[in-house]
XYZ file of C-alpha atoms in Angstrom:
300
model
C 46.685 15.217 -18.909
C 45.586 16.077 -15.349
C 43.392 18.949 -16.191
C 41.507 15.905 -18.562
C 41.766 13.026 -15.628
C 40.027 15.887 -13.172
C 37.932 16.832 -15.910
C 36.290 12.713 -16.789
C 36.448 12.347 -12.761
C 34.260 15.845 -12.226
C 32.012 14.180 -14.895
C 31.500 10.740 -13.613
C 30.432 12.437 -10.103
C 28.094 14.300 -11.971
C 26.677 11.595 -13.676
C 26.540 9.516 -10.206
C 23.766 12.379 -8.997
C 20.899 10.576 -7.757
C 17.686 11.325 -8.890
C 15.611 13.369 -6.222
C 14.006 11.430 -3.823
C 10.793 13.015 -4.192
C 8.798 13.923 -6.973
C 6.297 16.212 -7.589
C 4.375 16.406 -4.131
C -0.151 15.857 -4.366
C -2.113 18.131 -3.083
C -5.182 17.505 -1.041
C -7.671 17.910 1.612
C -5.909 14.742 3.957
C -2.277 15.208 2.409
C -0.646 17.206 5.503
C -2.503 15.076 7.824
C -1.458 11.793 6.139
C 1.539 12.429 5.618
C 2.748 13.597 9.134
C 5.836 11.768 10.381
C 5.694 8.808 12.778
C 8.284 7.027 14.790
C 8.837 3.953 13.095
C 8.296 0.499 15.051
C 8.317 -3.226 15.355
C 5.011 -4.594 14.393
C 6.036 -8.039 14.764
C 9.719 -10.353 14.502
C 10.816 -9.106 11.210
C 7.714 -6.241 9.829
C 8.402 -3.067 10.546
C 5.976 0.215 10.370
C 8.077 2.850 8.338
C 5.217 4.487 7.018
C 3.409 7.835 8.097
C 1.043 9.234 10.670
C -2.296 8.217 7.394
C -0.503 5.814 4.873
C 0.767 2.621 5.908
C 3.989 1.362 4.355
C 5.585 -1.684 6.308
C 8.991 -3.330 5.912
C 9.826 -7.070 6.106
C 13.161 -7.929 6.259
C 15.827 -10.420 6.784
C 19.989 -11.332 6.177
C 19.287 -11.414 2.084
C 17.132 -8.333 1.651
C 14.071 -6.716 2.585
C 10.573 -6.207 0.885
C 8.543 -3.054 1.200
C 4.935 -2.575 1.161
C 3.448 0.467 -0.257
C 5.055 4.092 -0.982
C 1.978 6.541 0.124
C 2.227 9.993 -1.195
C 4.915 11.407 -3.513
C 6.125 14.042 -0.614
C 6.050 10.375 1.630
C 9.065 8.875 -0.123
C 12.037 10.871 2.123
C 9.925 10.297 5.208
C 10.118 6.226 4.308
C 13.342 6.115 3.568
C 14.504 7.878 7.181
C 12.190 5.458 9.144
C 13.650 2.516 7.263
C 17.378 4.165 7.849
C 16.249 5.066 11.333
C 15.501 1.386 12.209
C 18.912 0.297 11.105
C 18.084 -0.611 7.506
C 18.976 0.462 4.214
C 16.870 1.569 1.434
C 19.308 0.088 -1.252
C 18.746 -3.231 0.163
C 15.071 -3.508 -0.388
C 14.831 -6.066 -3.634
C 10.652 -5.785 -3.784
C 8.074 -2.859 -3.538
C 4.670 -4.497 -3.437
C 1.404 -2.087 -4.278
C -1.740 -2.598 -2.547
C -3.835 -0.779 -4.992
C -2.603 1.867 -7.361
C -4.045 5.399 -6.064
C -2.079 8.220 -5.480
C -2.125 8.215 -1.942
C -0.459 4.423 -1.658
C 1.563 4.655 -4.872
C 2.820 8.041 -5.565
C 6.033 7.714 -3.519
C 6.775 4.447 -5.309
C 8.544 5.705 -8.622
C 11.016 7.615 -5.658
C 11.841 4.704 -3.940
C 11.986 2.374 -6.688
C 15.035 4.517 -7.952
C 16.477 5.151 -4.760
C 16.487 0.711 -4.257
C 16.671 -0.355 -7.608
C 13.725 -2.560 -6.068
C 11.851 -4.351 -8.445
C 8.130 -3.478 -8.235
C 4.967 -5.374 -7.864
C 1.412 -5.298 -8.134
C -1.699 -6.806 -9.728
C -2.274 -7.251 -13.247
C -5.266 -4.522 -13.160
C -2.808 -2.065 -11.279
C 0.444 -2.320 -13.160
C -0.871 -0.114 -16.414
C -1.829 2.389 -13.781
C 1.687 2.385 -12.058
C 3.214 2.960 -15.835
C 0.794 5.518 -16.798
C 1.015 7.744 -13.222
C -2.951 7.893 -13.603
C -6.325 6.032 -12.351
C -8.196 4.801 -15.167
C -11.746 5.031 -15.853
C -12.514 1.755 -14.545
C -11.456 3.260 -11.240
C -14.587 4.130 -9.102
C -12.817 7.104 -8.148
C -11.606 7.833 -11.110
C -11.702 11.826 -11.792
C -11.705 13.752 -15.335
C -11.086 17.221 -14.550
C -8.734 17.602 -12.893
C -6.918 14.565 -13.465
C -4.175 13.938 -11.131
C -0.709 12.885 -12.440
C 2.178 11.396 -10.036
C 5.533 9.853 -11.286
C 5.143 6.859 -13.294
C 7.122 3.856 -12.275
C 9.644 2.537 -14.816
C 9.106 -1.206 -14.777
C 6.244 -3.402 -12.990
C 5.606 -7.249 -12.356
C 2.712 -8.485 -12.475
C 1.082 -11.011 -10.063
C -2.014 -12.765 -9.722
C -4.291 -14.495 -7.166
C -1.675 -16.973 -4.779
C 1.191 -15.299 -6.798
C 4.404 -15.290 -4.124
C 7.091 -13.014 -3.742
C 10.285 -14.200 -2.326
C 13.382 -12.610 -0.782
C 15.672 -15.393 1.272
C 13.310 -17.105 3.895
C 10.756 -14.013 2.657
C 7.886 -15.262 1.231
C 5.080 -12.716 0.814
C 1.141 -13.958 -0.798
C -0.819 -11.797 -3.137
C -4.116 -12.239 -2.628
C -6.618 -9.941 -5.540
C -9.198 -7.559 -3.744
C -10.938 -5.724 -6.589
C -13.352 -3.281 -5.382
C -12.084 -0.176 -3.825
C -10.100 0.033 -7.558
C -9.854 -2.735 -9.815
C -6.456 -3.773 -9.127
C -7.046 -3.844 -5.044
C -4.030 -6.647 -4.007
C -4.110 -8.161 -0.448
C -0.813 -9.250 1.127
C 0.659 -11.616 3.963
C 3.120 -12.819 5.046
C 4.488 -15.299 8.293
C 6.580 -12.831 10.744
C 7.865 -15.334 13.666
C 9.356 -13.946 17.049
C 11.644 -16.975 18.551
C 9.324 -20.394 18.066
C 6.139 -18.218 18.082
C 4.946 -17.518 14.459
C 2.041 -15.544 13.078
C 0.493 -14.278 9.752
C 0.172 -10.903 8.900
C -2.147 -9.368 6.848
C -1.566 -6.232 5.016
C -5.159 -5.351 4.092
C -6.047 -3.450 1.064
C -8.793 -0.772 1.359
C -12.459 -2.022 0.790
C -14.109 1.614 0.929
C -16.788 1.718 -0.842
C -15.811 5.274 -2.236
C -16.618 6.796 -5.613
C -16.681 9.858 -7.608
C -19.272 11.487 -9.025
C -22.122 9.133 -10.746
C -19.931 5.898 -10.487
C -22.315 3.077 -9.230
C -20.541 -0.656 -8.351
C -23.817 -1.938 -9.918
C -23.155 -0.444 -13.146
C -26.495 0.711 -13.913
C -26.145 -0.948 -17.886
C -23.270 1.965 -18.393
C -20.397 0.124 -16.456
C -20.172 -3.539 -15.585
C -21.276 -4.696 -12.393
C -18.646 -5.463 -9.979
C -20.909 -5.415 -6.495
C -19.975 -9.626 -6.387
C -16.836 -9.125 -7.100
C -16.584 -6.509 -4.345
C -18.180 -8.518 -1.878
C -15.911 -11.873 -2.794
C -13.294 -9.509 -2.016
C -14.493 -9.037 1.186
C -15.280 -12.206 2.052
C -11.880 -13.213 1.229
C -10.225 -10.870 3.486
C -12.616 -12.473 6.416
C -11.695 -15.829 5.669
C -7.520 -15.138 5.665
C -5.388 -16.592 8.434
C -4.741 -13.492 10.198
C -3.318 -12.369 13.474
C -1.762 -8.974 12.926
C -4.224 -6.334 10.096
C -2.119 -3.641 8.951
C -4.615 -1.914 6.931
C -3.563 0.573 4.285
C -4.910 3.815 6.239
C -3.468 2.504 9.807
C -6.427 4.859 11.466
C -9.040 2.225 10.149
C -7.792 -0.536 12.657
C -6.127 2.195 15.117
C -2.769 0.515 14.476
C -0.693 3.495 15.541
C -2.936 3.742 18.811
C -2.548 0.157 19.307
C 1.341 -0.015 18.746
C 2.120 2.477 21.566
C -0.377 0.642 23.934
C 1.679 -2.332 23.931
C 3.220 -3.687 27.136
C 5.353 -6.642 28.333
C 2.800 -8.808 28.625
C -0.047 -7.155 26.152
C 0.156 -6.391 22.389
C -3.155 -5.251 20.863
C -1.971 -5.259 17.338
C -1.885 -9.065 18.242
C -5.887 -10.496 16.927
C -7.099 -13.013 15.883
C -10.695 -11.227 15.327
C -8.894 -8.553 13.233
C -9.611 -9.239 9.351
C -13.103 -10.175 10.405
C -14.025 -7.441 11.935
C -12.347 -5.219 9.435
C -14.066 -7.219 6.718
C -17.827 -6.645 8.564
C -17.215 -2.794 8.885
C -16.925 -3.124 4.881
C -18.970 -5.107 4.009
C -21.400 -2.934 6.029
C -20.806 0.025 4.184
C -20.995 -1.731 0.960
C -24.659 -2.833 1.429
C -25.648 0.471 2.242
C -23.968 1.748 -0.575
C -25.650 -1.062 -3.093
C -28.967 -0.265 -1.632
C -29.187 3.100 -2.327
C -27.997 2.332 -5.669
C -30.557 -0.317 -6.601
C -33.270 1.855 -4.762
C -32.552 4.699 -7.399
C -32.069 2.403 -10.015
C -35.881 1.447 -9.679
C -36.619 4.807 -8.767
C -39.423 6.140 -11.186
């Protein structure tokens, strides 16, 4: 009878084994410099950076549970998890994992930490199919046929909309639907308040103008047009209350540069120009971009 109690108790361990915390790691040109570790840090009252030295991921917590933003790259997943267990936190208390937009390089570590939380996961309508499938699909402007690049899928996604809220306790965290960098591009923010003193966060989705191979945003009569779309998106980002941009690639608004320049009196992560200025640099780049394309669209 012992031999079979130690036998069922050896087997209930066994079946306790956590999947790994990492799945099969992407290789690219920007991977080992993206994902280099950072100290994690205090953006603001209650929204953390836990993400890495390229790929933002930022945690919002409070006494009920805590939301997470982003996963960044498959091999990004353990490096997450210590920051968020480094700042005092725990990764099985996270109840939300909200996607910006569905890439590899901002969603890859998600499946890993969705079952290392049990954190129910979020994103747009557009991106959710993309989550499930591990994949871009070929509405993606940087969508790629050969080779096509595969991360974990993830099991189980909500989907939100424009002014859809996510809420955790006193949490309550906006989605706000960027399409343009991929079709499912998602905007979130949030209020993060530090004694009577409250301000609204913005974590910005990319609005690159980047594509692969013959992909235009003016579709050329092959592909829809989407350069309005792309430019409401960017116009929307200008026009959020916003005090604190954590963009998706923290390099794109220094954030990292601007977090370990803060002083007692001084915090450069702190304004109020932020989104709008992140919003021109886009927007700039996108009218280049549709001019060349509508210049060789009429091209003889």
């Amino acid at each position: 009878m012992l031999a079979t109690v130690a036998t069922m108790a050896a087997g209930t361990v066994q079946a306790k084994t956590p999947a790994p915390l990492q799945d099969k790691p992407v290789n690219c040109d920007n991977c080992k410099e993206w994902n280099a570790p950072v100290k994690p840090f205090n953006i603001y009252g209650n929204s953390w950076y836990v993400g890495t030295a390229g790929l933002s991921a930022v945690l919002v917590t409070s006494p009920q549970g805590h939301i997470l933003l982003d996963g960044a790259l498959p091999q990004s997943a353990p490096l997450i998890v210590e920051n968020i267990k480094a700042l005092g936190f725990r990764i099985e208390d996270v109840k939300y994992i909200l996607n910006s937009h569905a890439h590899w390089d901002h969603a890859g570590g998600i499946a890993a930490l969705q079952r290392a939380s049990g954190a129910t996961v979020v994103a747009s309508a557009a991106a959710a199919p993309v989550l499930q499938s591990g994949t871009n699909g070929k509405d993606d402007p940087q969508y790629q046929a050969d080779p096509v690049v595969h991360v974990a899928k993830v099991a189980k996604v909500k989907a939100v909309g424009e002014g859809d809220t996510v809420k955790v306790g006193p949490l309550v965290l906006t989605a706000h639907m960027t399409p343009g960098h991929t079709p499912g591009g998602t905007t979130w923010t949030w209020t993060s308040c530090e004694g009577q003193r409250c301000l609204e966060v913005v974590y910005a989705d990319s609005l690159n103008p980047y594509a692969s191979g013959d992909f235009t945003y003016i579709g050329k009569g092959k592909t829809p047009d989407i350069s309005a779309s792309f430019e409401a998106s960017i116009a929307k980002v200008a026009a959020l209350p916003c005090d604190i941009i954590i963009p998706v690639h923290p390099g794109t608004t220094d954030v990292l540069g601007k977090a370990a320049r803060r002083s007692g009196t001084d915090n450069p992560l702190i304004d109020a120009n932020a989104c709008r200025a992140y919003a021109a640099e886009a927007g700039g780049l996108l009218a280049k971009r549709l001019a060349k394309e509508r210049g060789a669209a009429h091209a003889p």
